[in-house]
Short mmCIF file of C-alpha atoms and ligand atoms in Angstrom, two decimals:
data_model
loop_
_atom_site.label_atom_id
_atom_site.label_comp_id
_atom_site.label_asym_id
_atom_site.label_seq_id
_atom_site.Cartn_x
_atom_site.Cartn_y
_atom_site.Cartn_z
CA UNK A 29 -0.01 0.05 0.01
CA UNK A 30 1.28 3.49 -0.80
CA UNK A 31 2.45 5.37 2.20
CA UNK A 32 0.69 8.62 3.29
CA UNK A 33 3.52 10.74 1.79
CA UNK A 34 3.48 8.81 -1.48
CA UNK A 35 -0.34 9.20 -1.80
CA UNK A 36 0.07 12.81 -0.98
CA UNK A 37 2.56 13.31 -3.79
CA UNK A 38 0.36 11.75 -6.47
CA UNK A 39 -2.71 13.66 -5.32
CA UNK A 40 -0.68 16.97 -5.17
CA UNK A 41 0.64 16.34 -8.69
CA UNK A 42 -2.82 16.05 -10.09
CA UNK A 43 -3.65 18.83 -12.49
CA UNK A 44 -0.33 20.41 -11.71
CA UNK A 45 0.17 21.87 -15.23
CA UNK A 46 -3.24 23.55 -15.12
CA UNK A 47 -2.40 25.56 -11.93
CA UNK A 48 -1.07 29.08 -11.93
CA UNK A 49 2.48 29.59 -10.57
CA UNK A 50 1.36 30.67 -7.11
CA UNK A 51 -0.73 27.47 -6.73
CA UNK A 52 2.17 25.34 -8.00
CA UNK A 53 4.51 26.86 -5.44
CA UNK A 54 1.88 26.24 -2.75
CA UNK A 55 1.67 22.52 -3.75
CA UNK A 56 5.45 22.12 -3.77
CA UNK A 57 5.49 23.68 -0.27
CA UNK A 58 2.74 21.27 0.82
CA UNK A 59 4.80 18.33 -0.45
CA UNK A 60 7.76 19.56 1.58
CA UNK A 61 9.78 20.15 -1.52
CA UNK A 62 10.07 23.95 -0.86
CA UNK A 63 10.23 25.94 2.34
CA UNK A 64 8.48 29.30 2.78
CA UNK A 65 11.82 30.99 2.16
CA UNK A 66 12.32 29.02 -1.01
CA UNK A 67 8.95 30.16 -2.27
CA UNK A 68 9.71 33.83 -1.54
CA UNK A 69 13.00 33.50 -3.30
CA UNK A 70 11.43 31.96 -6.43
CA UNK A 71 8.43 34.28 -6.47
CA UNK A 72 10.91 37.19 -6.35
CA UNK A 73 12.53 35.90 -9.57
CA UNK A 74 15.30 33.66 -8.05
CA UNK A 75 17.56 36.79 -8.12
CA UNK A 76 21.25 35.82 -7.62
CA UNK A 77 23.71 38.71 -6.73
CA UNK A 78 26.02 39.64 -9.58
CA UNK A 79 29.02 39.50 -7.12
CA UNK A 80 28.49 35.75 -7.02
CA UNK A 81 28.86 35.47 -10.73
CA UNK A 82 32.23 37.32 -10.43
CA UNK A 83 33.34 34.50 -8.18
CA UNK A 84 32.33 31.77 -10.62
CA UNK A 85 33.74 32.96 -13.91
CA UNK A 86 35.83 35.68 -15.58
CA UNK A 87 34.91 38.85 -17.47
CA UNK A 88 31.38 38.81 -16.01
CA UNK A 89 28.92 41.20 -17.64
CA UNK A 90 25.57 39.79 -16.35
CA UNK A 91 23.43 36.75 -15.65
CA UNK A 92 21.81 34.49 -18.25
CA UNK A 93 18.44 33.20 -17.05
CA UNK A 94 16.71 29.97 -18.08
CA UNK A 95 13.21 28.93 -17.14
CA UNK A 96 13.06 26.55 -14.19
CA UNK A 97 10.17 24.09 -13.94
CA UNK A 98 9.39 20.76 -12.28
CA UNK A 99 8.61 17.40 -13.88
CA UNK A 100 5.86 15.62 -11.99
CA UNK A 101 4.68 12.05 -11.31
CA UNK A 102 8.12 10.46 -11.05
CA UNK A 103 8.28 7.46 -8.81
CA UNK A 104 11.91 6.15 -8.80
CA UNK A 105 12.92 3.09 -6.80
CA UNK A 106 9.55 3.28 -5.11
CA UNK A 107 9.97 6.89 -4.01
CA UNK A 108 8.12 9.93 -5.43
CA UNK A 109 10.33 12.83 -6.43
CA UNK A 110 9.86 16.38 -7.62
CA UNK A 111 12.34 16.85 -10.55
CA UNK A 112 13.57 20.44 -11.07
CA UNK A 113 14.58 21.12 -14.68
CA UNK A 114 16.24 24.28 -16.05
CA UNK A 115 15.67 24.33 -19.78
CA UNK A 116 14.66 26.54 -22.66
CA UNK A 117 13.14 23.87 -24.95
CA UNK A 118 9.33 23.61 -25.06
CA UNK A 119 7.66 20.27 -24.33
CA UNK A 120 10.48 18.52 -22.46
CA UNK A 121 8.87 18.99 -18.98
CA UNK A 122 5.40 18.16 -20.29
CA UNK A 123 6.63 14.99 -22.01
CA UNK A 124 8.64 13.88 -18.98
CA UNK A 125 5.69 14.43 -16.60
CA UNK A 126 3.13 12.71 -18.94
CA UNK A 127 5.38 9.73 -19.50
CA UNK A 128 6.26 9.41 -15.82
CA UNK A 129 2.51 9.24 -15.07
CA UNK A 130 2.10 6.54 -17.72
CA UNK A 131 5.02 4.62 -16.13
CA UNK A 132 3.62 5.15 -12.60
CA UNK A 133 0.33 3.68 -13.66
CA UNK A 134 1.64 0.78 -15.73
CA UNK A 135 5.05 -0.10 -14.46
CA UNK A 136 8.08 0.80 -12.45
CA UNK A 137 11.52 2.52 -12.50
CA UNK A 138 14.52 1.01 -10.70
CA UNK A 139 18.06 2.33 -10.73
CA UNK A 140 21.53 1.35 -9.54
CA UNK A 141 25.14 2.42 -9.75
CA UNK A 142 27.81 0.02 -10.89
CA UNK A 143 31.28 0.89 -9.64
CA UNK A 144 32.13 4.18 -7.83
CA UNK A 145 35.56 5.11 -9.13
CA UNK A 146 36.31 8.01 -11.40
CA UNK A 147 39.45 7.96 -13.64
CA UNK A 148 42.49 10.36 -13.76
CA UNK A 149 45.01 9.92 -16.56
CA UNK A 150 48.85 10.40 -16.41
CA UNK A 151 50.29 10.28 -19.83
CA UNK A 152 53.92 9.38 -20.82
CA UNK A 153 53.85 10.26 -24.48
CA UNK A 154 57.01 8.37 -25.47
CA UNK A 155 58.01 5.22 -23.64
CA UNK A 156 61.17 3.33 -24.75
CA UNK A 157 60.08 0.08 -23.06
CA UNK A 158 56.34 -0.08 -22.18
CA UNK A 159 56.60 -3.50 -20.46
CA UNK A 160 59.24 -2.13 -18.07
CA UNK A 161 57.15 0.96 -17.27
CA UNK A 162 54.08 -1.29 -16.66
CA UNK A 163 56.09 -3.44 -14.23
CA UNK A 164 57.41 -0.34 -12.35
CA UNK A 165 53.82 1.08 -12.08
CA UNK A 166 52.65 -2.17 -10.47
CA UNK A 167 55.65 -2.23 -8.16
CA UNK A 168 54.99 1.22 -6.89
CA UNK A 169 51.20 1.20 -7.02
CA UNK A 170 50.40 0.69 -3.36
CA UNK A 171 53.11 3.29 -2.33
CA UNK A 172 51.64 5.90 -4.67
CA UNK A 173 48.07 5.18 -3.62
CA UNK A 174 48.97 5.58 0.04
CA UNK A 175 50.93 8.84 -0.56
CA UNK A 176 48.08 10.34 -2.69
CA UNK A 177 45.50 9.46 0.03
CA UNK A 178 47.67 10.95 2.71
CA UNK A 179 48.75 14.18 0.99
CA UNK A 180 45.90 15.00 -1.38
CA UNK A 181 42.76 12.98 -0.89
CA UNK A 182 42.57 12.71 2.90
CA UNK A 183 39.18 14.47 2.88
CA UNK A 184 37.82 11.71 0.61
CA UNK A 185 39.45 8.96 2.66
CA UNK A 186 37.78 10.17 5.77
CA UNK A 187 34.44 9.95 3.94
CA UNK A 188 35.05 6.38 2.82
CA UNK A 189 36.48 7.29 -0.59
CA UNK A 190 39.88 8.25 -1.97
CA UNK A 191 42.44 6.74 -4.42
CA UNK A 192 41.91 3.03 -4.90
CA UNK A 193 44.23 1.66 -7.44
CA UNK A 194 46.44 2.49 -10.40
CA UNK A 195 46.51 0.70 -13.81
CA UNK A 196 48.61 1.30 -16.93
CA UNK A 197 47.40 1.18 -20.54
CA UNK A 198 49.38 0.91 -23.65
CA UNK A 199 48.03 3.35 -26.26
CA UNK A 200 49.45 3.18 -29.81
CA UNK A 201 50.87 6.34 -31.11
CA UNK A 202 50.26 5.54 -34.76
CA UNK A 203 53.98 5.78 -35.52
CA UNK A 204 54.71 2.19 -34.58
CA UNK A 205 55.58 3.28 -30.95
CA UNK A 206 53.42 3.43 -27.87
CA UNK A 207 52.54 5.81 -25.01
CA UNK A 208 51.96 4.66 -21.49
CA UNK A 209 48.82 6.03 -19.86
CA UNK A 210 48.37 5.49 -16.12
CA UNK A 211 44.83 5.32 -14.88
CA UNK A 212 44.34 6.56 -11.33
CA UNK A 213 40.97 5.29 -9.91
CA UNK A 214 39.43 7.18 -7.05
CA UNK A 215 36.08 7.23 -5.30
CA UNK A 216 35.08 10.92 -5.17
CA UNK A 217 32.15 10.25 -2.65
CA UNK A 218 29.62 13.02 -3.17
CA UNK A 219 31.73 15.30 -5.36
CA UNK A 220 32.03 14.95 -9.10
CA UNK A 221 35.78 14.86 -8.40
CA UNK A 222 37.32 16.58 -11.44
CA UNK A 223 39.48 18.94 -9.47
CA UNK A 224 40.32 16.38 -6.82
CA UNK A 225 41.49 13.72 -9.26
CA UNK A 226 43.47 16.28 -11.33
CA UNK A 227 45.29 17.28 -8.20
CA UNK A 228 46.03 13.66 -7.34
CA UNK A 229 47.40 13.08 -10.86
CA UNK A 230 49.56 16.21 -10.70
CA UNK A 231 50.80 15.13 -7.31
CA UNK A 232 51.83 11.69 -8.66
CA UNK A 233 53.76 13.13 -11.64
CA UNK A 234 56.96 13.60 -9.65
CA UNK A 235 56.98 10.06 -8.11
CA UNK A 236 56.08 8.44 -11.43
CA UNK A 237 58.91 10.25 -13.24
CA UNK A 238 61.36 9.42 -10.47
CA UNK A 239 60.51 5.66 -10.48
CA UNK A 240 60.16 5.26 -14.30
CA UNK A 241 62.85 7.74 -15.41
CA UNK A 242 60.26 8.73 -18.12
CA UNK A 243 58.77 12.16 -18.86
CA UNK A 244 55.10 12.67 -17.76
CA UNK A 245 53.54 14.77 -20.53
CA UNK A 246 50.09 15.53 -19.07
CA UNK A 247 47.71 14.84 -16.16
CA UNK A 248 43.89 15.18 -16.52
CA UNK A 249 40.75 13.28 -15.62
CA UNK A 250 38.87 11.22 -18.22
CA UNK A 251 35.13 11.92 -18.77
CA UNK A 252 34.67 8.40 -20.15
CA UNK A 253 34.04 6.99 -16.77
CA UNK A 254 33.23 3.40 -17.49
CA UNK A 255 34.23 2.43 -13.93
CA UNK A 256 31.21 4.47 -12.45
CA UNK A 257 28.16 3.56 -14.47
CA UNK A 258 24.58 4.49 -13.75
CA UNK A 259 21.75 2.23 -14.79
CA UNK A 260 18.12 2.78 -14.96
CA UNK A 261 15.45 0.15 -15.85
CA UNK A 262 11.85 0.84 -16.75
CA UNK A 263 9.39 -2.10 -16.88
CA UNK A 264 5.96 -1.60 -18.44
CA UNK A 265 3.12 -4.08 -18.06
CA UNK A 266 -0.16 -4.47 -19.96
CA UNK A 267 0.76 -2.45 -23.08
CA UNK A 268 -0.66 -3.30 -26.45
CA UNK A 269 1.49 -5.85 -28.29
CA UNK A 270 1.70 -3.59 -31.33
CA UNK A 271 2.97 -0.62 -29.27
CA UNK A 272 5.60 -2.70 -27.67
CA UNK A 273 6.79 -3.98 -30.97
CA UNK A 274 6.93 -0.49 -32.43
CA UNK A 275 9.03 0.82 -29.52
CA UNK A 276 11.34 -2.21 -29.68
CA UNK A 277 11.79 -1.51 -33.48
CA UNK A 278 12.49 2.16 -32.81
CA UNK A 279 15.04 1.14 -30.27
CA UNK A 280 16.72 -1.24 -32.76
CA UNK A 281 16.90 1.59 -35.31
CA UNK A 282 18.77 3.71 -32.72
CA UNK A 283 21.12 0.80 -31.88
CA UNK A 284 22.07 0.13 -35.44
CA UNK A 285 22.16 3.52 -37.12
CA UNK A 286 24.32 6.31 -35.75
CA UNK A 287 22.28 8.99 -37.50
CA UNK A 288 19.19 7.87 -35.48
CA UNK A 289 21.34 7.16 -32.36
CA UNK A 290 22.49 10.82 -32.28
CA UNK A 291 18.95 12.03 -32.12
CA UNK A 292 17.79 9.25 -29.76
CA UNK A 293 20.55 10.14 -27.29
CA UNK A 294 19.81 13.89 -27.68
CA UNK A 295 16.29 12.98 -26.55
CA UNK A 296 17.60 11.05 -23.52
CA UNK A 297 19.81 14.00 -22.60
CA UNK A 298 16.73 16.27 -22.83
CA UNK A 299 15.81 14.54 -19.56
CA UNK A 300 19.30 14.73 -17.98
CA UNK A 301 20.88 18.08 -18.88
CA UNK A 302 18.06 20.29 -17.41
CA UNK A 303 18.51 18.51 -13.97
CA UNK A 304 22.29 18.98 -14.27
CA UNK A 305 21.79 22.73 -14.95
CA UNK A 306 19.20 23.12 -12.27
CA UNK A 307 21.61 21.51 -9.69
CA UNK A 308 24.70 23.52 -10.85
CA UNK A 309 26.37 20.43 -12.29
CA UNK A 310 28.82 20.22 -15.20
CA UNK A 311 26.59 19.15 -18.06
CA UNK A 312 29.46 19.17 -20.63
CA UNK A 313 31.26 16.57 -18.59
CA UNK A 314 28.21 14.31 -18.52
CA UNK A 315 27.51 14.84 -22.27
CA UNK A 316 31.15 13.95 -23.06
CA UNK A 317 30.89 10.73 -20.92
CA UNK A 318 27.54 9.66 -22.31
CA UNK A 319 28.49 10.13 -25.96
CA UNK A 320 31.92 8.46 -25.59
CA UNK A 321 30.28 5.56 -23.76
CA UNK A 322 27.78 5.30 -26.58
CA UNK A 323 30.71 4.61 -28.87
CA UNK A 324 32.45 2.07 -26.73
CA UNK A 325 32.35 -0.81 -29.26
CA UNK A 326 33.68 1.51 -32.02
CA UNK A 327 30.31 2.51 -33.38
CA UNK A 328 28.04 5.29 -32.04
CA UNK A 329 24.86 3.63 -30.66
CA UNK A 330 21.77 4.31 -28.58
CA UNK A 331 22.46 4.81 -24.93
CA UNK A 332 19.12 3.14 -24.22
CA UNK A 333 17.67 -0.18 -25.25
CA UNK A 334 13.97 -1.28 -25.25
CA UNK A 335 12.97 -4.93 -25.64
CA UNK A 336 9.91 -7.00 -25.13
CA UNK A 337 10.21 -9.66 -22.42
CA UNK A 338 7.15 -11.89 -22.44
CA UNK A 339 4.34 -9.49 -21.72
CA UNK A 340 6.53 -6.70 -20.55
CA UNK A 341 8.31 -3.84 -22.23
CA UNK A 342 11.75 -3.33 -20.66
CA UNK A 343 13.97 -0.39 -21.15
CA UNK A 344 17.56 0.10 -19.93
CA UNK A 345 19.81 3.15 -19.73
CA UNK A 346 23.47 2.65 -18.85
CA UNK A 347 26.16 5.29 -19.06
CA UNK A 348 28.51 7.34 -16.83
CA UNK A 349 26.45 10.19 -15.27
CA UNK A 350 29.20 11.65 -13.06
CA UNK A 351 28.05 14.60 -10.97
CA UNK A 352 28.20 16.03 -7.50
CA UNK A 353 25.98 17.26 -4.70
CA UNK A 354 29.00 19.09 -3.25
CA UNK A 355 31.85 20.87 -5.06
CA UNK A 356 31.71 23.03 -8.14
CA UNK A 357 28.86 25.54 -7.81
CA UNK A 358 26.39 22.97 -6.54
CA UNK A 359 26.19 24.45 -3.05
CA UNK A 360 27.26 28.02 -3.93
CA UNK A 361 24.60 28.85 -6.43
CA UNK A 362 21.40 29.58 -4.41
CA UNK A 363 19.05 28.20 -7.08
CA UNK A 364 21.17 24.98 -7.48
CA UNK A 365 21.16 24.57 -3.70
CA UNK A 366 17.31 24.98 -3.67
CA UNK A 367 16.93 22.40 -6.49
CA UNK A 368 19.05 19.91 -4.69
CA UNK A 369 16.88 20.37 -1.65
CA UNK A 370 13.76 20.00 -3.79
CA UNK A 371 15.04 16.61 -5.02
CA UNK A 372 15.79 15.57 -1.49
CA UNK A 373 18.96 13.76 -2.49
CA UNK A 374 21.67 13.04 0.01
CA UNK A 375 24.39 11.70 -2.26
CA UNK A 376 25.88 12.08 -5.69
CA UNK A 377 24.88 8.47 -6.40
CA UNK A 378 21.27 9.21 -5.65
CA UNK A 379 21.23 12.27 -7.97
CA UNK A 380 22.97 10.33 -10.75
CA UNK A 381 20.34 7.50 -10.53
CA UNK A 382 17.55 10.05 -10.72
CA UNK A 383 19.09 11.58 -13.83
CA UNK A 384 19.38 8.13 -15.53
CA UNK A 385 15.75 7.46 -14.67
CA UNK A 386 14.47 10.75 -16.09
CA UNK A 387 16.53 10.35 -19.23
CA UNK A 388 15.10 6.83 -19.78
CA UNK A 389 11.52 7.98 -19.21
CA UNK A 390 12.07 10.94 -21.56
CA UNK A 391 13.33 8.50 -24.20
CA UNK A 392 10.13 6.29 -23.72
CA UNK A 393 7.97 9.32 -24.14
CA UNK A 394 9.69 10.27 -27.38
CA UNK A 395 9.71 6.70 -28.77
CA UNK A 396 5.99 6.37 -27.90
CA UNK A 397 5.12 9.56 -29.67
CA UNK A 398 7.41 8.93 -32.69
CA UNK A 399 5.88 5.54 -33.23
CA UNK A 400 2.33 6.53 -32.92
CA UNK A 401 1.10 10.12 -33.37
CA UNK A 402 4.53 11.50 -34.43
CA UNK A 403 6.61 14.10 -32.56
CA UNK A 404 4.92 17.14 -34.19
CA UNK A 405 1.56 16.83 -32.51
CA UNK A 406 2.77 17.28 -28.86
CA UNK A 407 5.87 19.26 -29.65
CA UNK A 408 4.35 21.83 -32.02
CA UNK A 409 1.23 22.29 -29.91
CA UNK A 410 3.43 23.52 -27.15
CA UNK A 411 5.72 25.30 -29.50
CA UNK A 412 2.77 27.53 -30.73
CA UNK A 413 3.27 29.78 -27.74
CA UNK A 414 6.86 30.46 -28.87
CA UNK A 415 5.72 31.09 -32.43
CA UNK A 416 3.11 33.48 -31.21
CA UNK A 417 5.57 35.48 -29.19
CA UNK A 418 8.13 35.25 -32.03
CA UNK A 419 5.68 36.80 -34.40
CA UNK A 420 5.43 39.82 -32.10
CA UNK A 421 1.93 39.26 -30.68
CA UNK A 422 0.97 41.42 -27.71
CA UNK A 423 -0.39 39.97 -24.49
CA UNK A 424 -4.01 40.59 -25.54
CA UNK A 425 -3.41 39.15 -28.98
CA UNK A 426 -1.82 35.93 -27.81
CA UNK A 427 -4.95 33.82 -27.10
CA UNK A 428 -6.44 34.55 -30.50
CA UNK A 429 -3.27 33.84 -32.50
CA UNK A 430 -2.64 30.62 -30.42
CA UNK A 431 -6.20 29.39 -31.11
CA UNK A 432 -5.87 30.02 -34.89
CA UNK A 433 -2.47 28.35 -34.98
CA UNK A 434 -3.87 25.27 -33.24
CA UNK A 435 -6.63 25.11 -35.93
CA UNK A 436 -3.98 25.34 -38.71
CA UNK A 437 -1.90 22.67 -37.05
CA UNK A 438 -4.76 20.20 -36.73
CA UNK A 439 -5.81 20.84 -40.35
CA UNK A 440 -2.43 20.84 -42.06
CA UNK A 441 -0.31 18.86 -39.57
CA UNK A 442 2.41 21.52 -39.81
CA UNK A 443 2.94 25.03 -38.71
CA UNK A 444 5.70 27.68 -38.86
CA UNK A 445 6.62 31.21 -37.81
CA UNK A 446 5.26 32.53 -41.16
CA UNK A 447 1.82 31.08 -40.22
CA UNK A 448 2.02 33.04 -36.92
CA UNK A 449 3.04 36.20 -38.69
CA UNK A 450 0.24 35.87 -41.20
CA UNK A 451 -2.34 35.22 -38.54
CA UNK A 452 -1.22 38.17 -36.56
CA UNK A 453 -1.36 40.35 -39.67
CA UNK A 454 -4.92 39.21 -40.35
CA UNK A 455 -5.96 39.86 -36.74
CA UNK A 456 -4.55 43.36 -36.79
CA UNK A 457 -6.19 44.10 -40.20
CA UNK A 458 -9.53 42.80 -38.86
CA UNK A 459 -9.25 44.87 -35.74
CA UNK A 460 -8.39 48.01 -37.73
CA UNK A 461 -11.51 47.46 -40.00
CA UNK A 462 -13.71 47.18 -36.88
CA UNK A 463 -12.49 50.56 -35.61
CA UNK A 464 -14.95 53.47 -36.28
P1 LIG B 13 35.67 20.79 -5.97
O1 LIG B 13 37.01 21.28 -6.59
O2 LIG B 13 34.79 21.88 -5.51
O3 LIG B 13 36.03 19.71 -4.81
C1 LIG B 13 35.12 19.16 -4.00
C2 LIG B 13 35.40 19.49 -2.63
O4 LIG B 13 34.35 19.04 -1.69
C3 LIG B 13 36.67 18.77 -2.03
O5 LIG B 13 37.51 19.68 -1.51
C4 LIG B 13 36.13 17.89 -1.04
O6 LIG B 13 37.02 17.59 0.00
C5 LIG B 13 34.82 18.49 -0.53
N1 LIG B 13 33.81 17.63 0.01
C6 LIG B 13 32.97 18.03 0.99
N2 LIG B 13 32.06 17.02 1.29
C7 LIG B 13 32.29 16.05 0.44
C8 LIG B 13 31.75 14.79 0.12
N3 LIG B 13 30.75 14.33 0.88
N4 LIG B 13 32.29 14.01 -0.87
C9 LIG B 13 33.28 14.45 -1.55
N5 LIG B 13 33.90 15.60 -1.34
C10 LIG B 13 33.43 16.45 -0.39
O7 LIG B 13 34.80 19.87 -6.99
P2 LIG B 13 35.20 18.67 -7.84
O8 LIG B 13 34.08 17.79 -7.66
O9 LIG B 13 36.55 18.09 -7.54
O10 LIG B 13 35.31 19.24 -9.33
C11 LIG B 13 34.06 19.62 -9.91
C12 LIG B 13 34.37 20.88 -10.79
O11 LIG B 13 35.51 20.57 -11.69
C13 LIG B 13 33.25 21.21 -11.65
O12 LIG B 13 33.01 22.60 -11.52
C14 LIG B 13 33.69 20.92 -13.12
O13 LIG B 13 33.06 21.85 -14.00
C15 LIG B 13 35.17 21.11 -13.02
N6 LIG B 13 36.04 20.46 -13.93
C16 LIG B 13 35.63 19.48 -14.85
C17 LIG B 13 36.49 19.00 -15.71
C18 LIG B 13 36.06 17.88 -16.72
O14 LIG B 13 35.02 17.33 -16.55
N7 LIG B 13 36.82 17.54 -17.70
C19 LIG B 13 37.86 19.38 -15.75
C20 LIG B 13 38.26 20.30 -14.79
C21 LIG B 13 37.37 20.88 -13.94
#
């Protein structure tokens, strides 16, 4: 039986998109996702002092604002979540919320993390004898791990993380010779860990050069973190056989054709990037990790896979989604801090698993639409608002132009900015004729 809190969430999410902003804020407060202070901050426009921007980046001239919304109806690993999303693209939040409701009513979302270590790379561009270097690395591994944990990563060690091991890889140079690349594996606990692992690698440069008598050419983390993978699984029961087959076919298309895979994965990241932005995380790092992992067998493929298993449709997402709930600007940017609170996450692992789940659900929504009504219907319906504003409609003209564009869309199945401009022109001409 659903707990009181869970029941409360689904009730409070009912009709959420139809509410005005004040009512939405009140509902989120009732759910415990926002405090009174949070509500006042958002109501006042989530204003962040410019002095803070000066601390984040260089040559500051202002702030760039994105809309912040919440995706509703998500129940992940049996727990209801409010999902904050900062994004400019119409229909992402609507599609996520609608699909999450469909999943809540017909299936389940489970997630897990496989491995916890991030990777730092130490490159020796030209090795005279790779085998000898590899032996020396193994000989000194424990000593270097201990020293790095003592001198650089003591904070992580005290939290149960820190540097765990060091491997060495042979990478062909393409000129018949090889480079040696040391991989330093560390558990960054609740940080994304880029700065920490970079410092560890820089620290190890001296000892590595001393022991190997080789020149270290650079030290930097890798964003292809295949040692810290996040998985999400969606199971859907009771769907029509034909729909399941269509979604399976669409998934095969994205597995086999890189042109389709690119757009499929963009759709998955539609669910992930807005959460990363809302929580102050480095979305470029996650994008790089996801795309490089999608190419792990030498060919760019879909990062999700949907298959029929007896009477169920099962979807899986697996990729590195390396992020933090501390570090970077996650706890410095007031809106990011608020969004982390709204998600009620306590660890980086929890947030990463939520991102994977939302990405997979977003993908399911897109595949369902693409294989049934097509993407235009939902997307363009919502995009009409942007077209209306883009055409230059004034506040009082918006409802009329929107209504007329909806009619054109349902009649012709397509719509563009020129339609909006035309409709607005007609409206203004009509109004001018009506004037005495
Ligand atoms: P950070 O440099 O802010 O370090 C995190 C700090 O949090 C550490 O000092 C750590 O001791 C502390 N901490 C407190 N509580 C902790 C906990 N529970 N778990 C772990 N650490 C805890 O942040 P970072 O995560 O090392 O680096 C992230 C930043 O690095 C991001 O801003 C990212 O944009 C940037 N970056 C990314 C790349 C890349 O992805 N290629 C490269 C360079 C820098």
